[in-house]
mmCIF file of C-alpha atoms in Angstrom:
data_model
loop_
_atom_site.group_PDB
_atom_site.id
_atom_site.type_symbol
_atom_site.label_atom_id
_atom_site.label_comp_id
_atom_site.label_asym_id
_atom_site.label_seq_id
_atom_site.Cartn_x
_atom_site.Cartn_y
_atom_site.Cartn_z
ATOM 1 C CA UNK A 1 118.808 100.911 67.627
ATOM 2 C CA UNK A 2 117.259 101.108 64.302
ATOM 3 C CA UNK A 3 114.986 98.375 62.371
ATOM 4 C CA UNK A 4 114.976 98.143 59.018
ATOM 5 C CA UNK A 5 113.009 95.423 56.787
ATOM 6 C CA UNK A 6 113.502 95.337 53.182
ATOM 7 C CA UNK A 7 111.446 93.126 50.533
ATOM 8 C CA UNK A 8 113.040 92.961 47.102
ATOM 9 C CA UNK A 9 114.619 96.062 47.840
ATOM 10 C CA UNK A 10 112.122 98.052 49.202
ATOM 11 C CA UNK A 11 111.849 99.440 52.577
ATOM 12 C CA UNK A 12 108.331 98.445 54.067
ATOM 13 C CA UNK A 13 109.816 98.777 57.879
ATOM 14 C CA UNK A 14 112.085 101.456 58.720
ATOM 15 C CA UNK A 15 111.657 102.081 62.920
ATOM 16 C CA UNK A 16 113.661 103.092 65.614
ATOM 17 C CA UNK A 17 113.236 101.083 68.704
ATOM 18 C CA UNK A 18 115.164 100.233 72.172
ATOM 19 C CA UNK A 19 116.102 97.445 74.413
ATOM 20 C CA UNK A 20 113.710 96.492 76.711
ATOM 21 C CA UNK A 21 114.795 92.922 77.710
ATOM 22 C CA UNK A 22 117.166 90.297 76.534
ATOM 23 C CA UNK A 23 117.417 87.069 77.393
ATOM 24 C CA UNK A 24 120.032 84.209 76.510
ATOM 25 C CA UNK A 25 120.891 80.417 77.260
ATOM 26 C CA UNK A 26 123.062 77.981 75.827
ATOM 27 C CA UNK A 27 121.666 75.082 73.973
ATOM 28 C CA UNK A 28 123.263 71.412 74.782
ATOM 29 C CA UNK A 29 126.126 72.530 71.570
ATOM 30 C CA UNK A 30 127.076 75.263 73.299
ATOM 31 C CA UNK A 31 125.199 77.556 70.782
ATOM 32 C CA UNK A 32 123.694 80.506 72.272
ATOM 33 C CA UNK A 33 119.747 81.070 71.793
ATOM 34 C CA UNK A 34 118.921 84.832 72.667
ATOM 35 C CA UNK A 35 115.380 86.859 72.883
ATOM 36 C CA UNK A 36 115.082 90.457 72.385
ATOM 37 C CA UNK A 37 112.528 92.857 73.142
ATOM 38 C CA UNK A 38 111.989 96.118 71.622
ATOM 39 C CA UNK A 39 109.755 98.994 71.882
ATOM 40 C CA UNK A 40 108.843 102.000 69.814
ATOM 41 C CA UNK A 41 111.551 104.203 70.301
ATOM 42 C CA UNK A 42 110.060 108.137 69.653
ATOM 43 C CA UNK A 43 112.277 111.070 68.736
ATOM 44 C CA UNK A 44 110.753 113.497 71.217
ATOM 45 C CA UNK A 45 111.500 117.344 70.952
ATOM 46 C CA UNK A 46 109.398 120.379 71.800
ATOM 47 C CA UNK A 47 108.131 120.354 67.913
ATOM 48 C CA UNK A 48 106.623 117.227 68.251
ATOM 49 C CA UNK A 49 103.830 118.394 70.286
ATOM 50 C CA UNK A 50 101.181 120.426 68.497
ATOM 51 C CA UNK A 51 99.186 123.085 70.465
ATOM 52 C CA UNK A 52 96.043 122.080 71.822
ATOM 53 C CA UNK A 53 93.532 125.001 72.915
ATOM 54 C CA UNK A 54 93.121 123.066 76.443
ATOM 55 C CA UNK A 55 94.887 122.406 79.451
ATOM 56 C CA UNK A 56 98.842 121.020 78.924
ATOM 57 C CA UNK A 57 97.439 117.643 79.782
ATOM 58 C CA UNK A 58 94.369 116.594 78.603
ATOM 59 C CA UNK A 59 91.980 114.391 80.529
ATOM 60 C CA UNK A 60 91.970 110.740 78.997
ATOM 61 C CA UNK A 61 89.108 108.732 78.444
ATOM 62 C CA UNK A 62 88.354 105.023 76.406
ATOM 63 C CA UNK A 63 86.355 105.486 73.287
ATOM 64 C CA UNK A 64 85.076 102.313 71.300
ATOM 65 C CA UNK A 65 86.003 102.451 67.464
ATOM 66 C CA UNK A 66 83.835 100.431 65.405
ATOM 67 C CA UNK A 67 83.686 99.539 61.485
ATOM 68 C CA UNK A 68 80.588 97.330 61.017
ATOM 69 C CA UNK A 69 80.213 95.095 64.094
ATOM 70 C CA UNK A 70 83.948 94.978 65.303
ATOM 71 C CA UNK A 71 85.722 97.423 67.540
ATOM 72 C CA UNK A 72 88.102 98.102 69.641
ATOM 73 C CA UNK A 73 89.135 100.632 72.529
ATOM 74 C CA UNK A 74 91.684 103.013 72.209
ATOM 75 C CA UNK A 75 93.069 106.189 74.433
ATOM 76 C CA UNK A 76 91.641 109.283 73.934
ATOM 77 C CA UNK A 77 90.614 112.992 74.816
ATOM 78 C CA UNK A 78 88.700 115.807 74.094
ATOM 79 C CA UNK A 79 89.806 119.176 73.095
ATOM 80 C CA UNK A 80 87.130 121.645 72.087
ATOM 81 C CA UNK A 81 85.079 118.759 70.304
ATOM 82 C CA UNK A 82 87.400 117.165 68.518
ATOM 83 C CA UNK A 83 88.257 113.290 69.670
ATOM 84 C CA UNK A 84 91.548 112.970 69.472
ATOM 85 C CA UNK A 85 92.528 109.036 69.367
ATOM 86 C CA UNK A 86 95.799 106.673 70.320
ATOM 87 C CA UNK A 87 96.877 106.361 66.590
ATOM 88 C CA UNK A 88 98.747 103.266 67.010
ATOM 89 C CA UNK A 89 95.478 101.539 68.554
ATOM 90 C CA UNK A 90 93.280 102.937 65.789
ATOM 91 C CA UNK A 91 95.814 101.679 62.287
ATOM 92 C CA UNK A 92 96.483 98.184 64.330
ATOM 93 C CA UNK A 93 92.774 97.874 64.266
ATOM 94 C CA UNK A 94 92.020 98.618 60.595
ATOM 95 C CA UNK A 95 94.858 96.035 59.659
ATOM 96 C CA UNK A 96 97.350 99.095 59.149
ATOM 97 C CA UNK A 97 101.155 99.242 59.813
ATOM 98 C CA UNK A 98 101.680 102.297 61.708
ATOM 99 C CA UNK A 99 105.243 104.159 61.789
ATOM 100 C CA UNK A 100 106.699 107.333 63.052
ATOM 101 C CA UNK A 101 108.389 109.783 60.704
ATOM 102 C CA UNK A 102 110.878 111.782 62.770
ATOM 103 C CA UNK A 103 111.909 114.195 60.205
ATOM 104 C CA UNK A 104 107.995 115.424 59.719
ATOM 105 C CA UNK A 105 106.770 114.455 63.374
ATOM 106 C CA UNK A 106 104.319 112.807 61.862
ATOM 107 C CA UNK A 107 102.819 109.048 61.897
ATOM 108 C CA UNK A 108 103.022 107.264 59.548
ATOM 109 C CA UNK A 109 100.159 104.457 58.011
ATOM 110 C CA UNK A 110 102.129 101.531 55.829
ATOM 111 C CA UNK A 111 104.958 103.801 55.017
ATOM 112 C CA UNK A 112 102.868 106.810 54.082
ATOM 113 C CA UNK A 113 103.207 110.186 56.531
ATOM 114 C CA UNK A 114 99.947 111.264 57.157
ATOM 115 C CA UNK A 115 99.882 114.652 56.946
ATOM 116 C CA UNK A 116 97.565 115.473 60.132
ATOM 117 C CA UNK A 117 97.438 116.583 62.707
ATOM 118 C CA UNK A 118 99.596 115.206 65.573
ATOM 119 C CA UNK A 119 99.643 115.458 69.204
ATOM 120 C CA UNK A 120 102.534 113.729 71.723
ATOM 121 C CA UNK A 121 101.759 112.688 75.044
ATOM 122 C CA UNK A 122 104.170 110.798 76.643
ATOM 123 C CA UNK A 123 105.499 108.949 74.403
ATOM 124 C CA UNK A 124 102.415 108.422 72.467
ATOM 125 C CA UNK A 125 101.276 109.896 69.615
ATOM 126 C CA UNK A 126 97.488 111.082 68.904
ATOM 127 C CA UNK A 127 95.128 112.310 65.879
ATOM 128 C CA UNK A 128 92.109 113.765 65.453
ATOM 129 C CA UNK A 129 89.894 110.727 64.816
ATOM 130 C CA UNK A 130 88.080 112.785 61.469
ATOM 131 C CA UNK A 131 90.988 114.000 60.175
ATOM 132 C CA UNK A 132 92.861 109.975 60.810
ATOM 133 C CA UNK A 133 89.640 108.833 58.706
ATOM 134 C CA UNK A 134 89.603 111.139 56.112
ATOM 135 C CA UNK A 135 92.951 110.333 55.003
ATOM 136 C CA UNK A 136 91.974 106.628 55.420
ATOM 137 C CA UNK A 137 89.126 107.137 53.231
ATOM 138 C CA UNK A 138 86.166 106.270 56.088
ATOM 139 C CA UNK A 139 83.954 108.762 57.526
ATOM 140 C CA UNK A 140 83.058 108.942 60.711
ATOM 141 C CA UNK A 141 79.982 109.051 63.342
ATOM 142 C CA UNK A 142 80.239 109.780 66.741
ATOM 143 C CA UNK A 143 77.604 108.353 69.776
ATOM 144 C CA UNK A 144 77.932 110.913 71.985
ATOM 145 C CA UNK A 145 75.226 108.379 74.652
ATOM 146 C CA UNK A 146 77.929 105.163 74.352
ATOM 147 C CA UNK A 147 80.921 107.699 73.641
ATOM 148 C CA UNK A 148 81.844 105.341 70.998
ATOM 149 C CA UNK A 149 83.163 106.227 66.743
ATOM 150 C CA UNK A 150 81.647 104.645 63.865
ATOM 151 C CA UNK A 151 83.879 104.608 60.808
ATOM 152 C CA UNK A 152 82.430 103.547 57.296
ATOM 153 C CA UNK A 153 83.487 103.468 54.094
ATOM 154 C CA UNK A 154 81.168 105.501 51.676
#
């Protein structure tokens, strides 16, 4: 099923999602109150998934993502010393609307494809945290002692 949320117009949600419950009762009219939930549907193919110089899985660890004294912990690996981050987890944090683009295979941050790069693990999709700040305008430190990512504006 497809999403799509217009404003004057203007398409600021455009997503395809499935069914992942539904619920329904009847009120005391007779009129019927449902619930649905959805979930990120993702257009998987064989192009989706971007090379990585390591193994075909990587091994996943938490990293902490702070800008100033807030973070939060996302999904992540290592491959060949770039940190490669949960993008989802990462633009929900920074206040950002994230979206996939199926056509590019790439994500998307409040209806813009970032052109990065893009990695798909089951189901999810992941960025190089530099190149995810670059195009977000921070720049980034990395504590390689707490294993955490400072982004900044500058």
């Amino acid at each position: 099923m497809r999403i799509v949320v217009t404003d004057d117009l203007k398409e600021i949600l455009n997503i395809a999602v499935s069914v992942t419950g539904y619920k329904y009762k009847y009120d005391t009219v007779k009129n019927i109150r449902a619930s649905i939930d959805f979930s990120e549907y993702l257009f998987l193919t064989e192009e989706t998934t971007t090379e990585s110089s390591g193994s075909d899985t990587p091994t996943f660890i938490s990293t902490a993502v702070y800008v100033g004294e807030t973070y939060t912990t996302v999904k992540s690996y290592n491959d060949s010393g770039s940190i490669y981050v949960y993008a989802r987890g990462v633009i929900e944090f920074l206040d950002g609307s994230v979206g996939w683009n199926a056509e590019k295979k790439k994500v998307t941050y409040n209806g813009v494809v970032l052109d990065i790069t893009t990695v798909v693990y089951d189901g999810c999709a992941y960025v190089p945290i530099r190149e995810l700040a670059a195009a977000l305008g921070y720049e980034v430190s990395y504590d390689s002692e707490t294993k955490s990512v400072k982004l900044s504006t500058g």
